[in-house]
Short mmCIF file of C-alpha atoms and ligand atoms in Angstrom, two decimals:
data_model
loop_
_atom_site.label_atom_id
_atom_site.label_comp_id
_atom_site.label_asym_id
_atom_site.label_seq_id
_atom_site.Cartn_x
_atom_site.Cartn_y
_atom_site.Cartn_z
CA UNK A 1 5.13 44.43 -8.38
CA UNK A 2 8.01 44.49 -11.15
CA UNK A 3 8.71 48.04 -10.53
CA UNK A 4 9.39 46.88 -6.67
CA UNK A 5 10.95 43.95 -7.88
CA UNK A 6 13.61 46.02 -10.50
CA UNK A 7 14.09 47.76 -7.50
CA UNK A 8 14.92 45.39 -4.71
CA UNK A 9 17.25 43.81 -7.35
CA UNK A 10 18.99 46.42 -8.30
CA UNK A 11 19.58 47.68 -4.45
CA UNK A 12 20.33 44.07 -4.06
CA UNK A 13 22.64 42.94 -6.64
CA UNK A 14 24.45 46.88 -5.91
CA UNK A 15 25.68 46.19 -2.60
CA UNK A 16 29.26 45.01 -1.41
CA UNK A 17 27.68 42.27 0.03
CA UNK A 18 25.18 40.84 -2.81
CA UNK A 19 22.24 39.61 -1.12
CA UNK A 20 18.53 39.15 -2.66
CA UNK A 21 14.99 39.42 -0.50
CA UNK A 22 13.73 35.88 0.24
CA UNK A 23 9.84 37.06 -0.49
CA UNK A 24 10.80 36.65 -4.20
CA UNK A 25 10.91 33.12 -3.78
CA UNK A 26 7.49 32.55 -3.75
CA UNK A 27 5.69 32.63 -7.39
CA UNK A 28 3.83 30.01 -8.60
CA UNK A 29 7.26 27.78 -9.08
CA UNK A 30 7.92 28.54 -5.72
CA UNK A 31 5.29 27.94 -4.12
CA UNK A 32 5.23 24.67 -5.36
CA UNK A 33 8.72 23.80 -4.47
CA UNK A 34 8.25 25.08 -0.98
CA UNK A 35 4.81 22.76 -0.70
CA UNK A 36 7.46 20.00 -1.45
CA UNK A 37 9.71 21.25 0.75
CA UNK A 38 7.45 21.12 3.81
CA UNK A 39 6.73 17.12 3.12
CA UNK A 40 10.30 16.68 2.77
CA UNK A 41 11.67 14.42 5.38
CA UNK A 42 14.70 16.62 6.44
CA UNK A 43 12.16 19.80 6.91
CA UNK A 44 10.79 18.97 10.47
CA UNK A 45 9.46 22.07 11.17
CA UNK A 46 5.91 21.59 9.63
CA UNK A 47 5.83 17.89 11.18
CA UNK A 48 6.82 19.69 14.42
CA UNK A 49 3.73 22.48 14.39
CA UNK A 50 1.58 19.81 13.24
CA UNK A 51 2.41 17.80 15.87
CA UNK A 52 1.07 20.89 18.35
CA UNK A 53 -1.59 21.25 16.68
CA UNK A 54 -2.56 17.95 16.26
CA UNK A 55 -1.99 17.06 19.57
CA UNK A 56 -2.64 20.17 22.14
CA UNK A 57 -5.23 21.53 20.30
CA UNK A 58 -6.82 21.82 23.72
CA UNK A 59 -4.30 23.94 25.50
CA UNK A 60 -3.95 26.54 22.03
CA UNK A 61 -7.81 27.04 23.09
CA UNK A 62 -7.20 27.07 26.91
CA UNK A 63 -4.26 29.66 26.77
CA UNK A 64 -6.00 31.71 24.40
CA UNK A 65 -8.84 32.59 26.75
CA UNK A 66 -11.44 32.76 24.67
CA UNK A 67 -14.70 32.83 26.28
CA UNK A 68 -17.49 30.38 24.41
CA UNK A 69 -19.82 32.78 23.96
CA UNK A 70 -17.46 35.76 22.71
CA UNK A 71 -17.54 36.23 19.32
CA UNK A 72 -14.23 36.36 17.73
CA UNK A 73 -12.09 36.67 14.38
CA UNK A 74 -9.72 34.07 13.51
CA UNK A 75 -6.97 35.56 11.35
CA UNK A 76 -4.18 33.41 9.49
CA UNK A 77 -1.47 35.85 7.73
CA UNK A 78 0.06 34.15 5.03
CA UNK A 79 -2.32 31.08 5.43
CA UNK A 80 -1.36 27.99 2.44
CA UNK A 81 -2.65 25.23 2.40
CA UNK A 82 -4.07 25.09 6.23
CA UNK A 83 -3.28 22.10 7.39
CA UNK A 84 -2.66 22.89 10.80
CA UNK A 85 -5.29 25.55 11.07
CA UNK A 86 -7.53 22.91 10.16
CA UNK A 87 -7.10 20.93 13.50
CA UNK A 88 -7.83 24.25 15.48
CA UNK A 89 -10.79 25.16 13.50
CA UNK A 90 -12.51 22.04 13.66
CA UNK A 91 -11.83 21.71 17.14
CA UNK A 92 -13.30 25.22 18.19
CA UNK A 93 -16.36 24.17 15.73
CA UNK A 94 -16.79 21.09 18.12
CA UNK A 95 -16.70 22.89 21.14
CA UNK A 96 -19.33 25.59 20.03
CA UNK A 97 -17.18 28.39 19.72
CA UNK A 98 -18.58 31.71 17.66
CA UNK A 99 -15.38 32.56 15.28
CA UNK A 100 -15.33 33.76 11.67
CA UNK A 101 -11.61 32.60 9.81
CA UNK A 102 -10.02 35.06 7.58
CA UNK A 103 -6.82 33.80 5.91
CA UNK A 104 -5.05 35.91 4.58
CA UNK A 105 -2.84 35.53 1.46
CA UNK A 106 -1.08 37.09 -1.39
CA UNK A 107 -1.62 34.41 -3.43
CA UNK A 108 -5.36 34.17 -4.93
CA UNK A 109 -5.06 30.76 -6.01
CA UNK A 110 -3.39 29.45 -2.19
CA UNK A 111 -7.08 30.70 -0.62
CA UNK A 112 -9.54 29.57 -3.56
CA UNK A 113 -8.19 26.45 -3.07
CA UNK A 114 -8.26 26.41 0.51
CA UNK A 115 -11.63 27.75 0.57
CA UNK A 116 -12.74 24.81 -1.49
CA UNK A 117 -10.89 22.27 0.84
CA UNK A 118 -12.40 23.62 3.81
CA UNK A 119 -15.95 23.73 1.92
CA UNK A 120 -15.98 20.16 1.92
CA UNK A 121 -14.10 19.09 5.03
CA UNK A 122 -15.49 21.65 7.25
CA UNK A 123 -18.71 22.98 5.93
CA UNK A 124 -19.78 24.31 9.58
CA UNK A 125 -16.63 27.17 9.70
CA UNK A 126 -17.69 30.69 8.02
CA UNK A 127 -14.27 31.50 5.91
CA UNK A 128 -13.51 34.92 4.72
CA UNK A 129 -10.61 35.01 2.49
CA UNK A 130 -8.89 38.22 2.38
CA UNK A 131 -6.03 38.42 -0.77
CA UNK A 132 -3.67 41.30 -0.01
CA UNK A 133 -1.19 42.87 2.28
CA UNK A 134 -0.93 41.92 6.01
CA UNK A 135 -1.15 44.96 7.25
CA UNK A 136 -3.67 46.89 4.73
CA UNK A 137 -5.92 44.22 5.38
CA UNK A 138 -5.33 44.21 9.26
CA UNK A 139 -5.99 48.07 9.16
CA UNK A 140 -9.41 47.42 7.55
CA UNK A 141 -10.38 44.73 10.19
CA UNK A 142 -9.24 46.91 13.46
CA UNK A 143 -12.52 49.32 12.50
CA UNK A 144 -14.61 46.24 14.00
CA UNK A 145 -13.94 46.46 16.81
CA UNK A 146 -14.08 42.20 17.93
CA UNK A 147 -11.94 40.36 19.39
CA UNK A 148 -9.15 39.37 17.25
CA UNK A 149 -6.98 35.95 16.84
CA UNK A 150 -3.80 36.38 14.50
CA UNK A 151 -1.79 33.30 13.62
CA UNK A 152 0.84 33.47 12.45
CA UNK A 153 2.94 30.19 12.09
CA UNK A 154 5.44 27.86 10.33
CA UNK A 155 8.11 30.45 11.62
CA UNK A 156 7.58 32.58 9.01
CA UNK A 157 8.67 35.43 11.34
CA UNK A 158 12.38 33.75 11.21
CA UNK A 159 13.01 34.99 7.84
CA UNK A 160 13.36 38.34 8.87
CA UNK A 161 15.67 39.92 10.75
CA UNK A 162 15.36 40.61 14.59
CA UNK A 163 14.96 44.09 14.39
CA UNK A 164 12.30 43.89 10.95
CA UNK A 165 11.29 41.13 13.03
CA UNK A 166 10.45 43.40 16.31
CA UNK A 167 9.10 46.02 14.00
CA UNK A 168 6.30 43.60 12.30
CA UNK A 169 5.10 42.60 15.73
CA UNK A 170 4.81 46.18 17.03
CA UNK A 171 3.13 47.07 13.81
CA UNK A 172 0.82 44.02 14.07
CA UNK A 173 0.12 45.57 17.67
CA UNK A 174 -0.78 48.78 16.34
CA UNK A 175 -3.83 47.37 14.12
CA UNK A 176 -4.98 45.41 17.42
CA UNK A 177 -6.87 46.34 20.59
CA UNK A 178 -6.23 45.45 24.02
CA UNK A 179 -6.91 41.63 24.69
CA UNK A 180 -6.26 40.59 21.27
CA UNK A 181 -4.38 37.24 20.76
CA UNK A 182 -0.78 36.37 18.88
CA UNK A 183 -0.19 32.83 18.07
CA UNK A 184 3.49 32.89 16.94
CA UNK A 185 4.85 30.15 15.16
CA UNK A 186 9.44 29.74 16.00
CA UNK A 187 11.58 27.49 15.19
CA UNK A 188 13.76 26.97 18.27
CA UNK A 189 17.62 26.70 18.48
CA UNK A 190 18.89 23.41 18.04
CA UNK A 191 22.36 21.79 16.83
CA UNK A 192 23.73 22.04 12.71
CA UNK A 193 23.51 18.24 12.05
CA UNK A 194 19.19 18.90 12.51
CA UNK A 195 18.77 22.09 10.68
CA UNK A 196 21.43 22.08 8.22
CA UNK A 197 20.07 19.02 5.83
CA UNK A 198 15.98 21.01 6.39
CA UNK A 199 18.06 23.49 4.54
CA UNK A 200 19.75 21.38 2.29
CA UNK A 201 17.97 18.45 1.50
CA UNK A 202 19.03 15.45 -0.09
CA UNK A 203 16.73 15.22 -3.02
CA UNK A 204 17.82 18.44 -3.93
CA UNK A 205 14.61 20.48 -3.76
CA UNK A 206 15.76 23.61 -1.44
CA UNK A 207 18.61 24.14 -3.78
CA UNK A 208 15.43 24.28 -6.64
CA UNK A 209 14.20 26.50 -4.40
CA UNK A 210 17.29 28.69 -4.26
CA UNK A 211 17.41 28.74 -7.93
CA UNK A 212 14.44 29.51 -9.08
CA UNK A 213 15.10 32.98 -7.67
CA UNK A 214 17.53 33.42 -10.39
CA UNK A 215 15.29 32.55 -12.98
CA UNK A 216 12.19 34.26 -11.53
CA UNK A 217 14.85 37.23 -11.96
CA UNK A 218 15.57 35.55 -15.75
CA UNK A 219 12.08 35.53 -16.62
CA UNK A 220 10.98 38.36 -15.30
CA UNK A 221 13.97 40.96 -15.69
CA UNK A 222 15.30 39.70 -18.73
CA UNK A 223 18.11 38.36 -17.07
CA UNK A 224 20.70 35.86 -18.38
CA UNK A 225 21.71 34.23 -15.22
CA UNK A 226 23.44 30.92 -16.02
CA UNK A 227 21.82 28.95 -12.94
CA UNK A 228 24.10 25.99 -13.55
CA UNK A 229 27.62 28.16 -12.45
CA UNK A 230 25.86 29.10 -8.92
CA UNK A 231 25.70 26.20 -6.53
CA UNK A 232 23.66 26.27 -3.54
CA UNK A 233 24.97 26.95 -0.35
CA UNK A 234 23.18 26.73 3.49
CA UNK A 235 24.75 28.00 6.47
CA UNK A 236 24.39 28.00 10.21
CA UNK A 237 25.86 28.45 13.92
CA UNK A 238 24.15 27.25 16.29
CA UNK A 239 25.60 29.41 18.63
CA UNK A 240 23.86 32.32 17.02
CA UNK A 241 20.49 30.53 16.02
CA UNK A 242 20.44 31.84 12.53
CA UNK A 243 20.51 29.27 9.43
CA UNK A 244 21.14 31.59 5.90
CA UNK A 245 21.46 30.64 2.65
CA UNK A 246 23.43 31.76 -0.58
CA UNK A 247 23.76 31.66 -4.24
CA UNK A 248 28.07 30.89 -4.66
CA UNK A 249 28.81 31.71 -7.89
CA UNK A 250 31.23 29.11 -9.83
CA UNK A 251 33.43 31.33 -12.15
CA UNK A 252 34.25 34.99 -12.78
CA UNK A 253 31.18 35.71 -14.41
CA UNK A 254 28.95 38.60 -15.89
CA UNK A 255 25.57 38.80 -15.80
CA UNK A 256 22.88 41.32 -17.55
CA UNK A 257 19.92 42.19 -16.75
CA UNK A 258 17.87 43.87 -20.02
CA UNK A 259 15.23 45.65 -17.87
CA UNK A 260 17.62 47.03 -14.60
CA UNK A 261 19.98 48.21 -17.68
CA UNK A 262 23.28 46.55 -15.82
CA UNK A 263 25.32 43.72 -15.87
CA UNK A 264 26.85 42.18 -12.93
CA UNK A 265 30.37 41.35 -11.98
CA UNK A 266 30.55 37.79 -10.08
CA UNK A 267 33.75 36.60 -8.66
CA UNK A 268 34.46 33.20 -8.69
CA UNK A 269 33.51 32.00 -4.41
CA UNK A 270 31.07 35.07 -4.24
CA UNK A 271 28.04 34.51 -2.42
CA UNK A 272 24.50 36.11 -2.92
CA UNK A 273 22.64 36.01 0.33
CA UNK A 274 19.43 34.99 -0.38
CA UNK A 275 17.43 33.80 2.78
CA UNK A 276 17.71 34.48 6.72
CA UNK A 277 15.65 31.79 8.65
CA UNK A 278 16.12 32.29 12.03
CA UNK A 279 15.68 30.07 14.98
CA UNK A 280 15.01 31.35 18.70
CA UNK A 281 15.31 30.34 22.09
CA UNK A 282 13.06 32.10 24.79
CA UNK A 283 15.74 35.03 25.61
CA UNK A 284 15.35 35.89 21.69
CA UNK A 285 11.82 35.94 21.50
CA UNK A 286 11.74 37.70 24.87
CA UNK A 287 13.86 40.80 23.88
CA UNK A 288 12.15 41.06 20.61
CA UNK A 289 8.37 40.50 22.58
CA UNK A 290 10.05 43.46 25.20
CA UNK A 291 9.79 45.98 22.31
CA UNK A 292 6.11 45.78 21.19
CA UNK A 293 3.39 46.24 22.92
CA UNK A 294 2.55 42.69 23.50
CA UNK A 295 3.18 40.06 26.80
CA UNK A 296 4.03 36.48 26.02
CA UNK A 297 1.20 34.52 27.82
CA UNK A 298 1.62 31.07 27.29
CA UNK A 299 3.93 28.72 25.32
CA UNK A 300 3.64 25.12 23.51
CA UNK A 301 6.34 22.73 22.07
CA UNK A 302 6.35 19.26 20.38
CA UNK A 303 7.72 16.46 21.83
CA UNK A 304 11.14 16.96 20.27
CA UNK A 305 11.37 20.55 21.81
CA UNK A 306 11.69 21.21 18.04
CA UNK A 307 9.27 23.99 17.80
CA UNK A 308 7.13 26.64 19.68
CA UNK A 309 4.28 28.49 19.66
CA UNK A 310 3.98 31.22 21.66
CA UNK A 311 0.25 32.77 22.45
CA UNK A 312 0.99 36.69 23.11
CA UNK A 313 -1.70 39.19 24.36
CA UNK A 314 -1.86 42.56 22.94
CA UNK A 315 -1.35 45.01 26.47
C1 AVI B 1 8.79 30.13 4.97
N1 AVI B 1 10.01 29.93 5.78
C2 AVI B 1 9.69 29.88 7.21
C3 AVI B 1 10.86 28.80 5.33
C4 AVI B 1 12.09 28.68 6.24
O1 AVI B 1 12.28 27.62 6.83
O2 AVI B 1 12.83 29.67 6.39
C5 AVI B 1 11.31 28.98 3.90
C6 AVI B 1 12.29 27.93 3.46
N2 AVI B 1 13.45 28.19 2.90
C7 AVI B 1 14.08 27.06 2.63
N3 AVI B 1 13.31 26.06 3.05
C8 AVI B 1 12.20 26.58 3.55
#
């Protein structure tokens, strides 16, 4: 991990355009920050899944096409807490449906203590946790040959790029059979003055979020970033759909970091790029669907038309 890590910095921190991979938010600071993040007010877009889930619950299980008596495997990548996988499991519990859930994490700690939770509030569902990588543990699962559910929500596919984006899918695809399900959690398009302050909150917590990349990099690398000359900066078009953020550095400043063996020349007004999250409209998700080997089936949104879910069948 801090080999990969070095790495990714160092390719990072190297380029014209200084940017640093998003998926290094997310130790145990970060995870906590982005659990805080998610109850913030400004950060509708777990209030707007929830609201799906909480209230068509009945169509996810209608459009997925299950049939009662089919066994099948429920698979969360990149699972948390739950909370909206919660409402679907109970409900397919209640309606007699023959399902083992998997979530899958990275973190051991996220899916002990979901395991526990779901122990106590739903003692009927069989839970397998699976700690790893997507795809290695996908790859494992596609020698049983069942039926297969993936979700995979909170628009988690919106930090990537379209074209990583296309390529996860089409790789997800590849560890599936025929008749296997998507559930595909997007943040849709919508104006600045909605998903600017999600991204930039007024109790300051994103920006914590933002920071604690630098000293992840700190503690980990041996860095001596001084987080109080970079500000936090969100940005987004609407025209375009995509929301970023940065890192703007404050001063001419130089940075080392011990266990790269490099310092780092920032110019006052630079920006680090630190985070794509992406929002989509159906032509988006369309093109990118067009390049796997999948076929939207159905879609869901809240009542704001904040958020969709899209069910796609593996062709
Ligand atoms: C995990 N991911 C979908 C979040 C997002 O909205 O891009 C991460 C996040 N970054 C800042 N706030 C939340």
């Amino acid at each position: 991990m801090t080999e990969q890590f070095k790495k990714d910095v160092y390719t990072g921190l190297n380029t014209p355009n200084k940017r640093l991979p998003s998926k290094y938010f997310y130790d145990k600071k970060g995870d906590a920050l982005f659990v805080e993040i998610m109850n913030l007010p400004e950060y509708y877009l777990t209030r707007a899944e929830m609201d799906i889930f909480e209230n068509q619950t009945d169509d996810i299980i209608k459009a997925l096409q299950i049939s009662p008596d089919c066994y099948f495997e429920l698979i969360e990548l990149g699972a948390g807490d739950g909370s909206k996988t919660k409402k679907l499991l109970q409900m397919l519990h209640q309606q007699g449906f023959k399902f083992d859930y998997f979530p899958v994490d990275i973190s051991q700690n996220a899916l002990d203590n979901l395991e526990a939770d779901l122990k106590t509030e739903l003692p009927g569902v069989s839970v397998i946790k699976k700690q790893g990588d997507y795809f290695e543990i996908l790859a494992s699962l596609k020698e049983i040959k069942k039926l297969k559910v993936i979700l995979f929500l909170g628009s988690n596919i919106g930090n990537m790029p379209d074209e990583v984006a296309t390529q996860f899918i089409y790789d997800l695809g590849s560890n599936l059979h025929p008749g296997d399900k998507l559930l595909l959690g997007a943040d849709l398009i919508k104006p600045a003055s909605i998903v600017l302050p999600a991204y930039n909150d007024s109790k300051g917590v994103t920006a914590a979020f933002n920071y604690n990349l630098l000293a992840r990099i700190n503690r980990e690398l041996e860095a001596d970033f001084d987080i109080t000359n970079f500000r936090h900066e969100p940005e987004y078009t609407e025209q375009d759909g995509i929301a970023k953020s940065f890192l703007v550095s404050q001063a001419d400043q130089t940075v080392c970091i011990k266990s790269i063996g490099q310092s780092f020349d920032f110019k006052k007004g630079e920006r680090i790029e630190t985070e794509v999250s992406r929002k989509y409209n159906d032509e988006v998700i369309h093109k990118i669907i067009s390049e796997t080997d999948f076929k939207i089936s159905y879609k869901l949104s809240d009542g704001k038309k904040y958020f969709a879910n899209y069910i796609l069948e593996r062709t």
